[in-house]
Coordinates of C-alpha atoms in Angstrom, one line a residue:
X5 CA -102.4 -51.6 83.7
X6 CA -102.6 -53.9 86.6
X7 CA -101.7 -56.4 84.3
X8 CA -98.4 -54.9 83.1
X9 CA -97.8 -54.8 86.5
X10 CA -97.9 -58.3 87.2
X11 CA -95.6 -59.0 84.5
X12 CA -92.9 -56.8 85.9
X13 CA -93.5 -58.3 88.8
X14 CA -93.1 -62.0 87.5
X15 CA -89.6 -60.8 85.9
X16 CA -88.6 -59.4 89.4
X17 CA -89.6 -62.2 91.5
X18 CA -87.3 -64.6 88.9
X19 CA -84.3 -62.3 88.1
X20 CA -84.1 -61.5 92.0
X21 CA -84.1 -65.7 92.7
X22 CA -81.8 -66.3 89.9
X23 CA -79.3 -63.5 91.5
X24 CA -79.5 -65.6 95.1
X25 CA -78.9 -68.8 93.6
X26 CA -75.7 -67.5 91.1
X27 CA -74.2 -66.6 94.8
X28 CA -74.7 -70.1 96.1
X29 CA -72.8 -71.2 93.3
X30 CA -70.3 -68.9 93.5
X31 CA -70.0 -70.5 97.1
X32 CA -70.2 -73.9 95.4
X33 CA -67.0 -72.8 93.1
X34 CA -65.3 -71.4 95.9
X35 CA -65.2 -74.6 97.7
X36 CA -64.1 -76.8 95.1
X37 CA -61.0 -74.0 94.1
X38 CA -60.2 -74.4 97.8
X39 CA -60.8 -78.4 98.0
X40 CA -59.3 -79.2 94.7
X41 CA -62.5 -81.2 93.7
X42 CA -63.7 -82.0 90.3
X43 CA -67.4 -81.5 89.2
X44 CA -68.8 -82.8 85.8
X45 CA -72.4 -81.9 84.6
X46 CA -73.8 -83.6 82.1
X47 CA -76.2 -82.1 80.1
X48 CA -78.6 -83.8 77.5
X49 CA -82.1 -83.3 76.0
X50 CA -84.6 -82.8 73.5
X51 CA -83.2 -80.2 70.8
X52 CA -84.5 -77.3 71.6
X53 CA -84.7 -78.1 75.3
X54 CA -83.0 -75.3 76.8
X55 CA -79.8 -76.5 77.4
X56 CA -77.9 -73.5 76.1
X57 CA -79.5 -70.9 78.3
X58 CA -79.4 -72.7 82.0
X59 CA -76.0 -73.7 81.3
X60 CA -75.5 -69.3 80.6
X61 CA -77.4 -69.1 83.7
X62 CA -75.5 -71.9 85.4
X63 CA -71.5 -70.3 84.7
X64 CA -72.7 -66.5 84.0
X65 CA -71.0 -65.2 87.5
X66 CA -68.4 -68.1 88.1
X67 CA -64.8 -68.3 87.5
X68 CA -63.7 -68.9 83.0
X69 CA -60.8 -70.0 84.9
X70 CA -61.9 -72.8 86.7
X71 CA -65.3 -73.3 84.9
X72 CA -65.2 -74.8 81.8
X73 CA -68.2 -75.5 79.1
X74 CA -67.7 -78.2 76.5
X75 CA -69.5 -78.6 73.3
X76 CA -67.7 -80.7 71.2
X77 CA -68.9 -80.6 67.2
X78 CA -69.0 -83.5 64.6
X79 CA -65.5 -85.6 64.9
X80 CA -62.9 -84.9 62.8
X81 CA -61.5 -87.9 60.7
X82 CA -59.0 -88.9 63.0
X83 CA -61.5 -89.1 66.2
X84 CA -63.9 -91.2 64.4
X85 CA -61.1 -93.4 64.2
X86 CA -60.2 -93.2 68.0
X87 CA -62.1 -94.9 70.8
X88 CA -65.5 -93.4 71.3
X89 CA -64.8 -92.0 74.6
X90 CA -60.9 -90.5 73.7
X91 CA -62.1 -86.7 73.0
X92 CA -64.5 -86.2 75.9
X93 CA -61.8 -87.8 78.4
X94 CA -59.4 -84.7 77.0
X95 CA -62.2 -82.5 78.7
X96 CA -62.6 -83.9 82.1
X97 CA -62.0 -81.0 85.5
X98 CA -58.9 -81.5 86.9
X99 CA -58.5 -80.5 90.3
X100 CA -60.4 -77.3 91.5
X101 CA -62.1 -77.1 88.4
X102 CA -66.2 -77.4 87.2
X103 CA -66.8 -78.3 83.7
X104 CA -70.6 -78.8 82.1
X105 CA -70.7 -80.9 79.3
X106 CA -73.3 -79.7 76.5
X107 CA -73.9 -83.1 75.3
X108 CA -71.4 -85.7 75.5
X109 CA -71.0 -89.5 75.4
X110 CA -74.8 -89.5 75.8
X111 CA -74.8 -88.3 71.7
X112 CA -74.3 -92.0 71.1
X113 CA -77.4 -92.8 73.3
X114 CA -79.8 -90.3 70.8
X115 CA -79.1 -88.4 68.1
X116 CA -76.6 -91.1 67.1
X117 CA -79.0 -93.9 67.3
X118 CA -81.7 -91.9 65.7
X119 CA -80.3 -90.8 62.8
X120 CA -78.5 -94.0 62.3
X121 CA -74.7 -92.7 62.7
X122 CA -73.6 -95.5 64.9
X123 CA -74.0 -99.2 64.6
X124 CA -75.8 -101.7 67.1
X125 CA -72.7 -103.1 68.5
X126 CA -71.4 -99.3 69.6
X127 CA -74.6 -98.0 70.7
X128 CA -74.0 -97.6 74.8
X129 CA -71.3 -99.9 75.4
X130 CA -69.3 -99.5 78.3
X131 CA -70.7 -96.3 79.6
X132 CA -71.5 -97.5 82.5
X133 CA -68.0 -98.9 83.6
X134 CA -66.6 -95.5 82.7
X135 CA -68.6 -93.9 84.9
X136 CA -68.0 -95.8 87.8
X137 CA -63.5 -95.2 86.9
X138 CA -64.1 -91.6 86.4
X139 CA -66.5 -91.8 89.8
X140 CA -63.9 -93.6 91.3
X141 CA -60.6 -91.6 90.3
X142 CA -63.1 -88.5 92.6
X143 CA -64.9 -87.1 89.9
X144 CA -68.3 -86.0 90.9
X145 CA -70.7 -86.7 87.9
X146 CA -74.4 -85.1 87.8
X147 CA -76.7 -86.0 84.7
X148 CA -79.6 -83.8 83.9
X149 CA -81.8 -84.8 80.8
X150 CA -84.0 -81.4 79.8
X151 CA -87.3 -82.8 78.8
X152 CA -90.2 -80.6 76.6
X153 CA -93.5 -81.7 75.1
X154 CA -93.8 -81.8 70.6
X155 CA -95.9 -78.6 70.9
X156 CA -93.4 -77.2 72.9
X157 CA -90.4 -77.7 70.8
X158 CA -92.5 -76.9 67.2
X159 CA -93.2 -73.3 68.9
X160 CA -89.2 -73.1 69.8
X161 CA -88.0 -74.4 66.5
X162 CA -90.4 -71.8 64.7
X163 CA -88.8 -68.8 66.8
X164 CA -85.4 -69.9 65.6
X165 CA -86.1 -69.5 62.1
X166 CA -87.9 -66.2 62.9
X167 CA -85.9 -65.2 65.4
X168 CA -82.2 -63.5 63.9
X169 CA -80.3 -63.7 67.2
X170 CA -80.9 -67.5 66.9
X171 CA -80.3 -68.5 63.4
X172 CA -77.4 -69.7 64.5
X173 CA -78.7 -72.8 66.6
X174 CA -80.5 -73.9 63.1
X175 CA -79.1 -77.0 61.9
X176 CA -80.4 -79.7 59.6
X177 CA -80.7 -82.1 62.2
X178 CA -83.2 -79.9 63.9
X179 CA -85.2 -80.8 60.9
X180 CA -85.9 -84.5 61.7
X181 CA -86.3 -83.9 65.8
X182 CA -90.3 -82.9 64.6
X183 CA -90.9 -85.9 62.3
X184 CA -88.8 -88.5 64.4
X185 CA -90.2 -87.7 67.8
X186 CA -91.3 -91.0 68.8
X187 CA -87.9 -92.3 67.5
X188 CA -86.6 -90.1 69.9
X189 CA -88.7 -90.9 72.7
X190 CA -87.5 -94.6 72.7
X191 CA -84.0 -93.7 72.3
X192 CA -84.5 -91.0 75.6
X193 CA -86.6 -93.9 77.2
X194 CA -83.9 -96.7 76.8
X195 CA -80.9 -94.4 77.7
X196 CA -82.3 -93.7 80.8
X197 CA -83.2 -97.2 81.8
X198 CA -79.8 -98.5 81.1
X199 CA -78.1 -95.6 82.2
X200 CA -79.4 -94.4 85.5
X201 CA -77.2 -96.1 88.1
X202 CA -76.5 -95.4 92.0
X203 CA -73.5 -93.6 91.7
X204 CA -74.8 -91.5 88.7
X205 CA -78.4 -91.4 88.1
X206 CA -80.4 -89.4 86.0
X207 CA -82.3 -86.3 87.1
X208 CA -85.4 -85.1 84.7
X209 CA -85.9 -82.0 84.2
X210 CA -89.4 -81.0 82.3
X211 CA -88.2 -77.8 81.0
X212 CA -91.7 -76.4 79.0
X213 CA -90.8 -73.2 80.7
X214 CA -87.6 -72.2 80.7
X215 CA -87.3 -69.8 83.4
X216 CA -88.6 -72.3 85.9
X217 CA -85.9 -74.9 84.4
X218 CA -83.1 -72.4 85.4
X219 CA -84.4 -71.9 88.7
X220 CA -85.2 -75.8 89.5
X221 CA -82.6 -76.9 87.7
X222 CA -80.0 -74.8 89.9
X223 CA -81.6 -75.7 93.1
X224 CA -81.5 -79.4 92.6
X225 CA -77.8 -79.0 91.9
X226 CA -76.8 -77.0 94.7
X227 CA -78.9 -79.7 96.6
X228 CA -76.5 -82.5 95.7
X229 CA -73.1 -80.7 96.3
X230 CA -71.3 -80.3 99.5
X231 CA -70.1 -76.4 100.7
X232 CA -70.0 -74.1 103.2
X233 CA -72.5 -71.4 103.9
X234 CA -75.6 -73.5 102.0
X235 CA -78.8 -71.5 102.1
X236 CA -80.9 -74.8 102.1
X237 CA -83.9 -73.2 102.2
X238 CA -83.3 -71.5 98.6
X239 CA -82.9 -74.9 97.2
X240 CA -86.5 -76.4 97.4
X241 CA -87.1 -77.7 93.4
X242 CA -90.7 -78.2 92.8
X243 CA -91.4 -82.3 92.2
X244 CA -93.1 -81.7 89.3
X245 CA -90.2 -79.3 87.4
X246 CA -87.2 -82.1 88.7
X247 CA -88.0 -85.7 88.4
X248 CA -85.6 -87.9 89.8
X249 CA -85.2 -90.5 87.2
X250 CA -85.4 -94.6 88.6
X251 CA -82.2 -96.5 89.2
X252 CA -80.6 -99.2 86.4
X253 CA -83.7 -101.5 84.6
X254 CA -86.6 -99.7 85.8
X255 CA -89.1 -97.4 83.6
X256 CA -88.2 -93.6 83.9
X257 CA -90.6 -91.1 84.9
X258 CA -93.6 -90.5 82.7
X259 CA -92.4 -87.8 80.1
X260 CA -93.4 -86.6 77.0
X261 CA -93.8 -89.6 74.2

């Protein structure tokens, strides 16, 4: 019995932290409606990561208005013949809006590589220099790679199969993320070596539980936008959920290989 309480409990203690933190967000929106700034979160990860649900988490209360989610598929015929960068561009906040990017550019960086869809000479180039224009034409860019151990990801891959209000995140690249798991690994490792600059590093986030990624994930956000009202001491991530990741050429932090 005492047990069942405890669970209840648990569940209280997260939706009632999850309900403060959708209002500093709401906050967050307000002020860049009002200021006419433009917010871009990047989201990336191992599949099965979480992505999907912290980013439901992340726009559940805002604006559809002003918040935007992009999740671009496979490129048509015609964008595989554009520059690499065309379609995301087309997706970029304009003024007063937020837009999270479900993957982006970064797909060159991983699943690209991996599964050998791009060639050596277009793997990364440029990405960089892009982010330093769109940085400097007052975009605010926030990178967030959702990290998860093998077990970890076997056990979420296995509930999607048995699971029939997820069949439809089963793909046949979700196949290969098992058996090429150290590829992946390198490619994670290298992206966020050369990646990870001073106006837009990297932040880690080892997301093995996912209801402590929501939470952490949220906080450190909030932490690293301006508005009024801030309830700073709501925003204290735990070191050892976020993992801010090194600046250009130096190793990232120790994650799952």
């Amino acid at each position: 019995m005492s047990k069942k309480v405890k669970i209840k409990d648990h569940e209280k203690s997260y939706e009632e932290e999850l309900r403060l933190l959708q209002i500093e967000l709401v906050k967050l929106q307000r002020q860049i409606i009002t200021g006419n700034l433009r917010l871009l979160v990047i989201m990336e990860g191992r599949d099965t990561a979480g992505k999907d649900g912290t980013i439901k988490r992340i726009v559940e209360h805002l604006s559809p208005r002003e918040t935007h989610v992009v999740a671009l598929g496979k490129p048509s015929s015609r964008e595989e013949g554009e520059w690499y960068f065309q379609r995301y561009i087309a997706e970029l906040p304009t003024a007063g809006e937020f837009v999270v990017f479900n993957r982006s550019w970064y797909n060159r960086a991983g699943i690209e590589k991996v599964m050998g869809f791009c060639t050596d000479a277009q793997y990364m180039t440029s990405v960089n220099k892009l982010e330093v224009l769109l940085i400097d034409s007052g975009i605010q860019i926030i990178k967030y790679y959702l990290d998860i151990d093998k077990k970890e990801q076997a056990a979420r891959l296995e509930s999607r199969k048995t699971d029939p209000l997820k069949q439809w995140k089963i793909n046949p690249i979700d196949e290969q993320a098992q058996k090429d798991w150290k590829a992946y690994s390198k490619a994670r490792d290298a992206m966020l070596l050369k990646t990870s600059s001073t106006l837009a590093p990297w932040t880690v986030i080892n997301a093995n539980n996912k209801k402590l990624t929501h939470l952490n994930l949220i906080q450190d956000l909030l932490s690293r936008v301006s508005y009024p009202g801030k309830d700073r001491k709501l925003l204290r991530a735990q070191p050892d959920i976020v993992m801010p990741c090194p600046l250009l050429g130096k190793k990232p932090p120790k994650l799952a290989s």
